[in-house]
Short mmCIF file of C-alpha atoms and ligand atoms in Angstrom, two decimals:
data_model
loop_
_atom_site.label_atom_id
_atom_site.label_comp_id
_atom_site.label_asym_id
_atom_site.label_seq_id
_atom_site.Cartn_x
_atom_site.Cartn_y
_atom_site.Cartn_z
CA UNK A 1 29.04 21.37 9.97
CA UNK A 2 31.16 18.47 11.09
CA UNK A 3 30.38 14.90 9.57
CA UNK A 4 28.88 12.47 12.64
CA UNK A 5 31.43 10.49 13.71
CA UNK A 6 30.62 7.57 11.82
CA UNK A 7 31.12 8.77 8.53
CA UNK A 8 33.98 10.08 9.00
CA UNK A 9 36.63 8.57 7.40
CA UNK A 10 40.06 6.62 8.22
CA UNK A 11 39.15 6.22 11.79
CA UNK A 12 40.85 3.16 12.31
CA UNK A 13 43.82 2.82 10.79
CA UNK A 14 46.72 1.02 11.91
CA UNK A 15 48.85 3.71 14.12
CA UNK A 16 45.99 4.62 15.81
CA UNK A 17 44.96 1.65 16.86
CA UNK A 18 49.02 0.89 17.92
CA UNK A 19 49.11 4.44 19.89
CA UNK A 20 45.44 3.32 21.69
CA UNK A 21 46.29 -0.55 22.85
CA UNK A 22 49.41 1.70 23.92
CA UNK A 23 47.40 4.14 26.06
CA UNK A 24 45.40 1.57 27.29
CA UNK A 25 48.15 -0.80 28.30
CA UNK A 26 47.11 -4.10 27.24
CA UNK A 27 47.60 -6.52 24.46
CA UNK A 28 43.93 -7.45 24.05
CA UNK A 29 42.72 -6.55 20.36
CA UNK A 30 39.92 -3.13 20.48
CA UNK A 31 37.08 -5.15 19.73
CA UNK A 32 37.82 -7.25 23.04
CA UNK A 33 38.80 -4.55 25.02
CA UNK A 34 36.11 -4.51 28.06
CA UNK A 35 35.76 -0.77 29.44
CA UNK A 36 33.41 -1.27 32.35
CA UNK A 37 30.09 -0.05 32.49
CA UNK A 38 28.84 3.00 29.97
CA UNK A 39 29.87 6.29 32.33
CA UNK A 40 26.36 8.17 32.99
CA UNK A 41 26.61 11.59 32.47
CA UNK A 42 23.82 12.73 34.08
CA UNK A 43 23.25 9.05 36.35
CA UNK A 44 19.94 8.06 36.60
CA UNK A 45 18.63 11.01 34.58
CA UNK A 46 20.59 9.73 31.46
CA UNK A 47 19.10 9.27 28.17
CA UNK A 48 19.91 7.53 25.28
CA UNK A 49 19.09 10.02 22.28
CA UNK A 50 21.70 11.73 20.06
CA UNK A 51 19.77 13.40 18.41
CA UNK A 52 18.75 17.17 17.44
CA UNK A 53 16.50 16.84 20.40
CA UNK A 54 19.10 15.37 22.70
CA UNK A 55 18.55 18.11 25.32
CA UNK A 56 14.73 18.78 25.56
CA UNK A 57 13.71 15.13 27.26
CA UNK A 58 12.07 14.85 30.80
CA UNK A 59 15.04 13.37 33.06
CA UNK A 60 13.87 8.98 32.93
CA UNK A 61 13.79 8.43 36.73
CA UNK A 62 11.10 11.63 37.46
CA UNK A 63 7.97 10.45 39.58
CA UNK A 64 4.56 11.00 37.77
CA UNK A 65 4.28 14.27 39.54
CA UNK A 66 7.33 15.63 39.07
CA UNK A 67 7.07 14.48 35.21
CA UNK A 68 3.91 16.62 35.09
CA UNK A 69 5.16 19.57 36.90
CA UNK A 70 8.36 19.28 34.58
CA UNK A 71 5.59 19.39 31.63
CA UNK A 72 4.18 22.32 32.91
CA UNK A 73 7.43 23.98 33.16
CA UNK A 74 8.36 23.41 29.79
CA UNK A 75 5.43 24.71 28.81
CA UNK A 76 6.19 28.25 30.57
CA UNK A 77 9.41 28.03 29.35
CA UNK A 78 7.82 28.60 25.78
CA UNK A 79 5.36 30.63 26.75
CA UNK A 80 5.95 34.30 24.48
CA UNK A 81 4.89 37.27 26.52
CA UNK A 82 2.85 40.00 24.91
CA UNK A 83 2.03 43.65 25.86
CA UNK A 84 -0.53 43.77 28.92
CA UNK A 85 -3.23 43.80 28.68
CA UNK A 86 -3.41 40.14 27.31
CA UNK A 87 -5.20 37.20 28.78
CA UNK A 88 -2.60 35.00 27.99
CA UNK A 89 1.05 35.19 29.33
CA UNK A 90 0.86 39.54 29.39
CA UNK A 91 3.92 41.30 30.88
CA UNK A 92 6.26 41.81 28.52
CA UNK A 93 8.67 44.58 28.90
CA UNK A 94 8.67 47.44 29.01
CA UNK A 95 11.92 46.88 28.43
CA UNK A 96 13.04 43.37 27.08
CA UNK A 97 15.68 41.33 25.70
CA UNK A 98 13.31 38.89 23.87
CA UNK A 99 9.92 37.29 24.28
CA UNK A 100 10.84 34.39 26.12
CA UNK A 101 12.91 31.49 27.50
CA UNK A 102 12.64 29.79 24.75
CA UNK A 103 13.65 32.38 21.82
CA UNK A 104 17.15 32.75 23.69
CA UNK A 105 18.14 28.94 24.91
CA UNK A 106 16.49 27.72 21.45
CA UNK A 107 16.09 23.77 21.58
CA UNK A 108 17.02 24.33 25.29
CA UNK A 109 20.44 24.61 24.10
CA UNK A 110 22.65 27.61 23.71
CA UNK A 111 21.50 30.46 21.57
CA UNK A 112 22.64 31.97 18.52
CA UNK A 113 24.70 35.18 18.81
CA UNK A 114 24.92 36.85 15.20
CA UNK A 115 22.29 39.61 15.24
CA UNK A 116 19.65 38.10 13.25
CA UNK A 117 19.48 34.35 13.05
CA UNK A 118 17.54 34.24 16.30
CA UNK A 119 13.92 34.57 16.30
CA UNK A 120 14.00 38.40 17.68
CA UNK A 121 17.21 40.10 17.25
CA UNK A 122 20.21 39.10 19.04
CA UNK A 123 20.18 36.89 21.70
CA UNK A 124 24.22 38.05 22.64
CA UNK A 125 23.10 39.76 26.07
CA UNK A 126 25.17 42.44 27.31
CA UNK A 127 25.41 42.83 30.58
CA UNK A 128 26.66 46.18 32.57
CA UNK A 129 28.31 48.12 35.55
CA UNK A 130 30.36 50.61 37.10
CA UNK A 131 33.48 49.74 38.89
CA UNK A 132 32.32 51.59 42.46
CA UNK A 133 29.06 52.64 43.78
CA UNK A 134 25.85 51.41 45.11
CA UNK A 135 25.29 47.77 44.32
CA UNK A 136 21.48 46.40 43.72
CA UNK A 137 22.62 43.05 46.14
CA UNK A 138 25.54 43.31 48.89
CA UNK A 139 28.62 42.53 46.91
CA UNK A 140 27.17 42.81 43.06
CA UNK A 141 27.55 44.44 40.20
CA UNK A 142 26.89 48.44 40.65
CA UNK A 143 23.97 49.38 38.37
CA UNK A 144 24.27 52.28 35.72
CA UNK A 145 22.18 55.09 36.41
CA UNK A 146 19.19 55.32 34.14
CA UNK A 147 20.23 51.62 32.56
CA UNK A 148 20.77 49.43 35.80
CA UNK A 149 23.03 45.63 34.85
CA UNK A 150 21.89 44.99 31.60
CA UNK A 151 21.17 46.53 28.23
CA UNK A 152 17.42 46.31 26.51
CA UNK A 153 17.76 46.05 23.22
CA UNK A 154 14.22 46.05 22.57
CA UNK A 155 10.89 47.89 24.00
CA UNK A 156 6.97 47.67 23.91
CA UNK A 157 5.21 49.94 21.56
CA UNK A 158 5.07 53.66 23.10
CA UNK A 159 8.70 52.68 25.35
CA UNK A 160 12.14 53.09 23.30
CA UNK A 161 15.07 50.70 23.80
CA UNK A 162 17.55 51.68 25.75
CA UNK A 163 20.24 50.97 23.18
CA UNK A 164 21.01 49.61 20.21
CA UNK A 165 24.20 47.29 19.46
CA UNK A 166 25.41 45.87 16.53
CA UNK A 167 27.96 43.22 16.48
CA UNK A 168 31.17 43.10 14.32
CA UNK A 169 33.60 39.79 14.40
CA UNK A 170 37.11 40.66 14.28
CA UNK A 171 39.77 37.84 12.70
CA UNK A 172 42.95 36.90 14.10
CA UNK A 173 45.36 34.69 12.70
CA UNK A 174 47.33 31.79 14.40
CA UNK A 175 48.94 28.81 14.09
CA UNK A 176 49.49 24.89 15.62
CA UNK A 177 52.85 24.04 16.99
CA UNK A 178 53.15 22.42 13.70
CA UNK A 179 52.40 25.23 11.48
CA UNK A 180 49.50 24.68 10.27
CA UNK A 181 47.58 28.40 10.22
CA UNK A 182 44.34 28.86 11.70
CA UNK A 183 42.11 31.73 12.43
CA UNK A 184 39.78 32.90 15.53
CA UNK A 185 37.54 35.56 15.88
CA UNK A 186 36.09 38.19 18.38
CA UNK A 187 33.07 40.26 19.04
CA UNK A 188 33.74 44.41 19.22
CA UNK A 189 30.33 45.81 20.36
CA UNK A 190 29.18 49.29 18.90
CA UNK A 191 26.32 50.10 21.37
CA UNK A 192 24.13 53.17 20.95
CA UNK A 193 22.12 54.44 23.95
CA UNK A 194 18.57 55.73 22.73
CA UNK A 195 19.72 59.71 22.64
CA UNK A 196 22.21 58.27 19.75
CA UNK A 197 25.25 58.76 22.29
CA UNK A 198 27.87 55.89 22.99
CA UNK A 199 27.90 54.13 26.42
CA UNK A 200 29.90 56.77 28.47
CA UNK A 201 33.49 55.06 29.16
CA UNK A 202 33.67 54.53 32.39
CA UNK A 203 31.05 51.39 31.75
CA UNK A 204 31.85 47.97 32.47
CA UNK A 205 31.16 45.70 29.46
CA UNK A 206 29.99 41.61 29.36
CA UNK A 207 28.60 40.04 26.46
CA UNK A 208 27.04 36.41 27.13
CA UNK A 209 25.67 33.82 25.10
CA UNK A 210 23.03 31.65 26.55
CA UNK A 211 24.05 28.66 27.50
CA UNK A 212 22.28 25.22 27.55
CA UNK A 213 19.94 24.86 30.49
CA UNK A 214 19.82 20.86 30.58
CA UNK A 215 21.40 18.79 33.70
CA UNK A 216 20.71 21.73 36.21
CA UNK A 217 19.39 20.32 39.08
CA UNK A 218 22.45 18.18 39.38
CA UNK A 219 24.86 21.13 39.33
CA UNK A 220 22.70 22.57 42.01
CA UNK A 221 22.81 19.34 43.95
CA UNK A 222 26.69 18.90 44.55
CA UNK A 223 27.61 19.65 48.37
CA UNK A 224 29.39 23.13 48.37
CA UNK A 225 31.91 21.42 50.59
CA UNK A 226 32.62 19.14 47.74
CA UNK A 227 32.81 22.20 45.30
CA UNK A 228 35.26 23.42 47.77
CA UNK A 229 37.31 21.03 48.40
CA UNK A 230 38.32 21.26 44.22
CA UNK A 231 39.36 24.68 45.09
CA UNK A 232 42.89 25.44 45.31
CA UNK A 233 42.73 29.48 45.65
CA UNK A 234 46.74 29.71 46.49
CA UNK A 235 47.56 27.34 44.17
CA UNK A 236 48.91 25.14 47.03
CA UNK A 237 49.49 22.18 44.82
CA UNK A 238 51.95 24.33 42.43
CA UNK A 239 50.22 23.02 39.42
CA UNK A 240 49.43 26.20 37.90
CA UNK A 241 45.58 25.91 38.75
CA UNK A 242 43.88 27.69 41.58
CA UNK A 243 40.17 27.84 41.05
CA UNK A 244 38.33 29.37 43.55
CA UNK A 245 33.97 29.44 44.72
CA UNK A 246 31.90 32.69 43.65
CA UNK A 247 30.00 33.74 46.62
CA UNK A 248 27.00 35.83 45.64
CA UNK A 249 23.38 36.91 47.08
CA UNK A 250 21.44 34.48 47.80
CA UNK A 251 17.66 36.82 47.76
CA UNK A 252 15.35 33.73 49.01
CA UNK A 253 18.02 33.62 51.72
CA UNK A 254 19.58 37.39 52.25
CA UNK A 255 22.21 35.59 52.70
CA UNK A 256 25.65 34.92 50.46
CA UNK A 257 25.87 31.49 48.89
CA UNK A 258 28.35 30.00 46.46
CA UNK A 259 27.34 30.82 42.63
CA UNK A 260 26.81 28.41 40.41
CA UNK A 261 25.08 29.76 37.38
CA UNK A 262 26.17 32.05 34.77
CA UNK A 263 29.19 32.41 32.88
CA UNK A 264 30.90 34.03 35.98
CA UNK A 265 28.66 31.61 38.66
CA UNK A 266 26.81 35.19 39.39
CA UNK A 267 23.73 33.04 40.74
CA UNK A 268 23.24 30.54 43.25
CA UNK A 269 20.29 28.28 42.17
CA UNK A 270 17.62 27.71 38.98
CA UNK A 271 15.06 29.07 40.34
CA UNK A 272 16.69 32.53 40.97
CA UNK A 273 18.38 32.65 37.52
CA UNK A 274 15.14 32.07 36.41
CA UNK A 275 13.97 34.99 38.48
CA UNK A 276 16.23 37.20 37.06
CA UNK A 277 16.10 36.25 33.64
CA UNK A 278 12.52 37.10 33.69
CA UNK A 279 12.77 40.78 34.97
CA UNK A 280 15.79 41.57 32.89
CA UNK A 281 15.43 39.73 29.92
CA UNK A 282 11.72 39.62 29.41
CA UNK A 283 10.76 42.11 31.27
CA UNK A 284 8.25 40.05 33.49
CA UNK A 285 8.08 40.52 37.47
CA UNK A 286 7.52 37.87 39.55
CA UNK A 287 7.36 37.56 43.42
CA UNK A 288 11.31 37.49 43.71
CA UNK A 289 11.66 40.51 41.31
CA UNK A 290 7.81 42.05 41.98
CA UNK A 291 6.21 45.41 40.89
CA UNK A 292 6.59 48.53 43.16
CA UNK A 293 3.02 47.53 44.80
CA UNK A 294 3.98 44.13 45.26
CA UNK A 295 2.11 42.48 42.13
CA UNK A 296 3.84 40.68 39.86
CA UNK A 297 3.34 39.25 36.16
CA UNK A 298 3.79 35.42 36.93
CA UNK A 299 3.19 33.90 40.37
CA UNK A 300 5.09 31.28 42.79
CA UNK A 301 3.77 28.44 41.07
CA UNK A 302 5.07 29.41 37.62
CA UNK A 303 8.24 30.23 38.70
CA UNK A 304 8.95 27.30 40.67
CA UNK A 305 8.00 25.08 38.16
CA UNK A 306 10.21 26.82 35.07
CA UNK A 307 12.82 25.88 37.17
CA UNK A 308 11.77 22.32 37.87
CA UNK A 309 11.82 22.28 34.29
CA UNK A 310 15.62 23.25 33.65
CA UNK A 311 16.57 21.18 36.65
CA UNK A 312 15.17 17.55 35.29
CA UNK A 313 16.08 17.74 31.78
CA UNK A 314 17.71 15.05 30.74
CA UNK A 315 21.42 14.59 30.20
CA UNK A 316 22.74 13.01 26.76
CA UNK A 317 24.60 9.80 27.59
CA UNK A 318 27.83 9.99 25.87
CA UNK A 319 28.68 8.08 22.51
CA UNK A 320 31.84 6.13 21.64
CA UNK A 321 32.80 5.07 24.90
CA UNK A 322 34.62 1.99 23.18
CA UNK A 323 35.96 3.63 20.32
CA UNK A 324 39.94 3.31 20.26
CA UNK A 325 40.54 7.27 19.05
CA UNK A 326 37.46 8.58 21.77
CA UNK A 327 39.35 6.34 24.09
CA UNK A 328 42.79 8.08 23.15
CA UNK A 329 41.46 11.28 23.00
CA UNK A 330 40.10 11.03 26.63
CA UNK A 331 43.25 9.97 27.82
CA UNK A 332 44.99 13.13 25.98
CA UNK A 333 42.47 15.28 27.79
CA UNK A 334 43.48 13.79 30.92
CA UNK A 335 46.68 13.91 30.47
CA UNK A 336 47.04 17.75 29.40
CA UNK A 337 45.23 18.87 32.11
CA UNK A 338 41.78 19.96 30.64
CA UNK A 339 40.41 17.68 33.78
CA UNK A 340 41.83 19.90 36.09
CA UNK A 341 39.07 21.87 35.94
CA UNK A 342 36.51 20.21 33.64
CA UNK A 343 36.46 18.33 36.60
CA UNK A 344 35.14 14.38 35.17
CA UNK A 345 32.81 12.96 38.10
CA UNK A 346 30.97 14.23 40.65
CA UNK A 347 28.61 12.97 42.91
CA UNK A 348 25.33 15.22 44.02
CA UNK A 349 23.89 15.09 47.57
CA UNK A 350 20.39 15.73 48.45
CA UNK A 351 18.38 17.65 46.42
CA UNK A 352 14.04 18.31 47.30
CA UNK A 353 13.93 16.64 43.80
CA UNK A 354 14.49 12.90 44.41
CA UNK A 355 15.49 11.85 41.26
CA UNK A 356 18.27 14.37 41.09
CA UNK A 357 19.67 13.27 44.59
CA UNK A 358 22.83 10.71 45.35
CA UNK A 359 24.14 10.60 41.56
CA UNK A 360 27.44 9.81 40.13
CA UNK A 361 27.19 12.39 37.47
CA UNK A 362 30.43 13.05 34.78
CA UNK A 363 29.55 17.10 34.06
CA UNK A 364 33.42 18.03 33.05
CA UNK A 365 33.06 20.79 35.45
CA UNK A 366 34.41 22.27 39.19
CA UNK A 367 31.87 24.94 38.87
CA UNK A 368 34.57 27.13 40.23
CA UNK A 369 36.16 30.45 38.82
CA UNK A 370 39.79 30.17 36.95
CA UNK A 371 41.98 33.17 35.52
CA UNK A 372 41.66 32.47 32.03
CA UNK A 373 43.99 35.09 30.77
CA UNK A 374 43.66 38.63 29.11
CA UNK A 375 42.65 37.79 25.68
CA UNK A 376 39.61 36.43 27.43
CA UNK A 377 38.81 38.77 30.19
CA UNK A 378 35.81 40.97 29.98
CA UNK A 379 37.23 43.77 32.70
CA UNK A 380 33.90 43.17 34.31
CA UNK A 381 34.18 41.75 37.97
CA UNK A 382 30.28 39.95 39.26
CA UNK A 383 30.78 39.79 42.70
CA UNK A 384 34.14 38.15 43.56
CA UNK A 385 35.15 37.08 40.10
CA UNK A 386 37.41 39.47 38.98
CA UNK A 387 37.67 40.70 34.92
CA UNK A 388 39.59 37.44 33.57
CA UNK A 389 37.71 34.79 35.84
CA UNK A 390 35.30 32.64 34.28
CA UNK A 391 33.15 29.55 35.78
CA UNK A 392 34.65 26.15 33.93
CA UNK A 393 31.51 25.36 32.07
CA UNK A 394 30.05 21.45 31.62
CA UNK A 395 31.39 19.94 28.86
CA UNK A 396 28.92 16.97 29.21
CA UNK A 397 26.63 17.03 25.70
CA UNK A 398 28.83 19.66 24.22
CA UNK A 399 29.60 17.26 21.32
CA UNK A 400 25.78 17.86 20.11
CA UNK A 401 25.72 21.44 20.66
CA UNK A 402 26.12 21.62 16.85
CA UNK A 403 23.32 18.79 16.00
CA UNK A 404 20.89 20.47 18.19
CA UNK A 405 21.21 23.91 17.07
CA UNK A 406 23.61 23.84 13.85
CA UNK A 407 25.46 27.48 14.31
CA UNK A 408 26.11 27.21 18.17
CA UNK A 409 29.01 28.57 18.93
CA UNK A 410 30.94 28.48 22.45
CA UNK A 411 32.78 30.16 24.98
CA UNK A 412 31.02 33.27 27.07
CA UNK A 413 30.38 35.58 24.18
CA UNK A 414 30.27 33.06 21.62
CA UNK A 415 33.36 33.92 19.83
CA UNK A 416 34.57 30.44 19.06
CA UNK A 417 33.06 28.64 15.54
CA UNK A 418 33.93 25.18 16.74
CA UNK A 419 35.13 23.09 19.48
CA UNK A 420 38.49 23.41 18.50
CA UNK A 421 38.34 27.04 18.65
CA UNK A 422 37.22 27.77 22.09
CA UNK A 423 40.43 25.27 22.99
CA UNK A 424 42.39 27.89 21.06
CA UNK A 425 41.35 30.85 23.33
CA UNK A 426 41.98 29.18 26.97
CA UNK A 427 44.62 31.38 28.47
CA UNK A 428 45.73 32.45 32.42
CA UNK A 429 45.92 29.21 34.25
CA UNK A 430 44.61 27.14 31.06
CA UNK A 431 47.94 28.19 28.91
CA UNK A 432 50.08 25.18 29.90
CA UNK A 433 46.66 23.16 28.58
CA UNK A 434 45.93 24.94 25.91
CA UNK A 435 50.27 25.19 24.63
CA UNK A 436 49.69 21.20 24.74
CA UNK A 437 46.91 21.06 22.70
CA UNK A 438 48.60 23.21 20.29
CA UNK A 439 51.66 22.09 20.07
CA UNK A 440 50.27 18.02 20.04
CA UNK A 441 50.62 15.94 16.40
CA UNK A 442 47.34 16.59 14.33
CA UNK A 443 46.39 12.90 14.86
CA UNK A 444 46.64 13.92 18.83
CA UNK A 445 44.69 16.62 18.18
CA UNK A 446 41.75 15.55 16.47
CA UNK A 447 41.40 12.50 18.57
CA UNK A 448 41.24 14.88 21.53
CA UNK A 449 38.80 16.33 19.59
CA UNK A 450 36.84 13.35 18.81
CA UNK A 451 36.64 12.42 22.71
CA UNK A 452 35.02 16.15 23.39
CA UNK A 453 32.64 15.59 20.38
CA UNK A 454 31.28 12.38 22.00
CA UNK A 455 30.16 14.00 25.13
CA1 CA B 1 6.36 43.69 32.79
CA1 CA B 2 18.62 48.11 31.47
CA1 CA B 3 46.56 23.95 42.01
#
């Protein structure tokens, strides 16, 4: 665990304060420095809470009915299915992943993936496919016969699991520009099928972590013009970044729509994720993903409001906005790069929820797909992100991913420990970003990390 920011010590002293009155250019003395108004992460749905709840509160500016269909969604989101028949929340499985919404995105933030330290099993999701074939949506991933796009780890009583995995980390070794060593490590995957065979080879492998599910009405809210506009497929600008918009099936639509959700933007909205996470993960059908006669486990109504839910929770408002080293820090960020594609401001349109509509929201995020290099890539393309792509995820609240939930880890499969880490693994059009970071002065490099840490 890292010591909060204001007990930890020497944060002050004298060069740093020299290199940050350089960065920002003036003469004035910190304390009189005026920075403008506090930057709103999530606008008008800011709150002002550090603390291990920071990401369950109710968005400020909801309307009483929206506040009380956003308490009814949270209270579906915790809802634990059981075997049918049940009068309360029945459904489950056969084949699941875990219980509920809840036992995955614990404290609505991103789950835990070591086998064991979540509530049921692992909540390190695997995800599958073949490279040709049929696909279940125009464009998709192209189910495995017998196992479909995702692996059950778990079953109701008289069903069997489809497989089994167990997770090993692997340690590599490394080093700063300055030589100081440090070491990373990755998931290997032995998965089982239930006849005690391995996954044949020719199967297309993505582990996931879950990540938080605060702030996403506002992601769904920015114009996909504006999304687009950040896009730079061809890399016309020659800076080394392209980025480019998943298009993917939009089912309440047939139609394709950009993809926003997921580690690879696979999805296009909240409420279908939430669709989806239901059939797969839980097991539990609903009218988007129904039962062969058309019934389905959880209505309209339930669905809908879930969603609600994850799209008006609150966004953390940042800390340390007039700290000297935060200040210093974001300015290192800015000028390595990272905001190339943690993309600082945006500004949503309309959204059917009011509160969520015409905000200036700072998410550190295009939402668009970037090559981020081989040691990264998961060979697994979802739609038209290929095997290295990955959507630039927020950054906004990362800093208390750790005080929420104390073992979070980050990046798509959860491979990196700390903040610092997941820096360590950007490749592909990241490098020249990532080569910076690396190769900065330690005191560069932890005040870059003390900007990220008060997000
Ligand atoms: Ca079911
Ligand atoms: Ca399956
Ligand atoms: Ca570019």
């Amino acid at each position: 665990l890292e010591l909060p920011l204001s007990r930890r010590p020497n944060r002050l002293n004298a060069s740093s304060l020299v290199t940050a009155l350089l960065v920002l250019g003036c003469g004035e003395t910190a304390s009189t420095v005026s920075y403008g108004e506090w930057p709103l992460a999530g606008g008008d749905t800011t709150i002002v809470n550090r603390t291990s709840n920071a990401y369950s509160f109710p968005a400020p500016n909801l309307t009483e009915s929206e506040l009380n269909l956003h308490l009814e969604g949270d209270v579906a989101f915790e809802a634990r299915f059981v075997t049918p028949p049940a009068t309360l929340n029945p459904g489950l499985g056969p084949l699941f992943n875990n219980n509920g919404c809840i036992n995955c995105h614990l404290r609505d933030g991103r789950g835990l993936p070591v086998a064991g330290q979540g509530p049921l099993g692992s909540p390190l999701l695997v995800q599958v496919s073949l490279a040709s074939g049929e696909a279940t949506f125009p464009g998709g991933p192209v189910p495995v016969p017998g196992i479909g796009a995702q692996l059950q780890d778990h079953a109701t009583y008289g069903y069997e699991p489809e497989v089994s995995i167990v997770v090993r980390w692997i340690e590599q070794a490394g080093e700063y520009g300055d030589g100081e060593p440090h070491t990373l490590e990755r998931p290997a995957l032995d998965i089982t099928l239930a006849s005690g065979e391995p996954l044949p080879g020719d199967v297309l492998i993505s582990a996931r972590i879950p990540p938080p599910v605060f702030g996403l009405g506002l992601l769904e809210a920015v114009p996909e013009e504006d999304l687009l506009a950040l896009a730079d497929p061809d890399d016309a600008n020659g800076d080394g970044i392209s980025g480019r918009a998943n298009y993917v099936w939009e089912i309440k639509s047939a139609t394709t729509r950009i993809g926003r959700f997921g580690w690879k933007a696979g999805v296009p909205s909240v409420v279908q994720q939430s669709a989806t996470a239901y059939f797969n993960d839980v097991g539990v059908t609903s009218p988007m993903f129904p039962e062969p006669d058309g019934a389905s486990d959880i209505d309209e109504h339930t669905l809908s409001v879930v969603g609600l839910y994850m799209q008006t929770l609150a966004v953390p408002r940042r800390d340390g906005w007039d700290d000297p080293i935060v200040r210093r820090g974001e300015a290192l960020f800015r000028e390595v790069g990272c905001g190339s594609c943690h993309v600082e401001e945006l500004r949503t349109g309309v959204h059917s929820i009011g509160a969520l509509t015409e905000q200036t929201i700072h998410p550190y995020t295009d939402l668009l797909l970037h090559n981020m290099g081989f040691e990264l890539a998961d060979g697994r393309p979802e739609y038209l992100a290929s095997g290295t792509e990955w959507r630039t995820p927020p950054l906004w609240g990362l800093g208390l991913a750790q005080t929420v939930l104390p073992y979070s880890r980050f990046l798509h499969d959860g491979r990196a420990r700390t903040i610092e880490e997941a820096i360590l693994w950007h490749g592909g059009e990241a490098e020249r970003s990532k080569e910076a970071f690396r190769t900065m002065p330690a005191g560069d490099r932890s005040a870059l990390l003390e900007f990220l840490h008060s997000l």
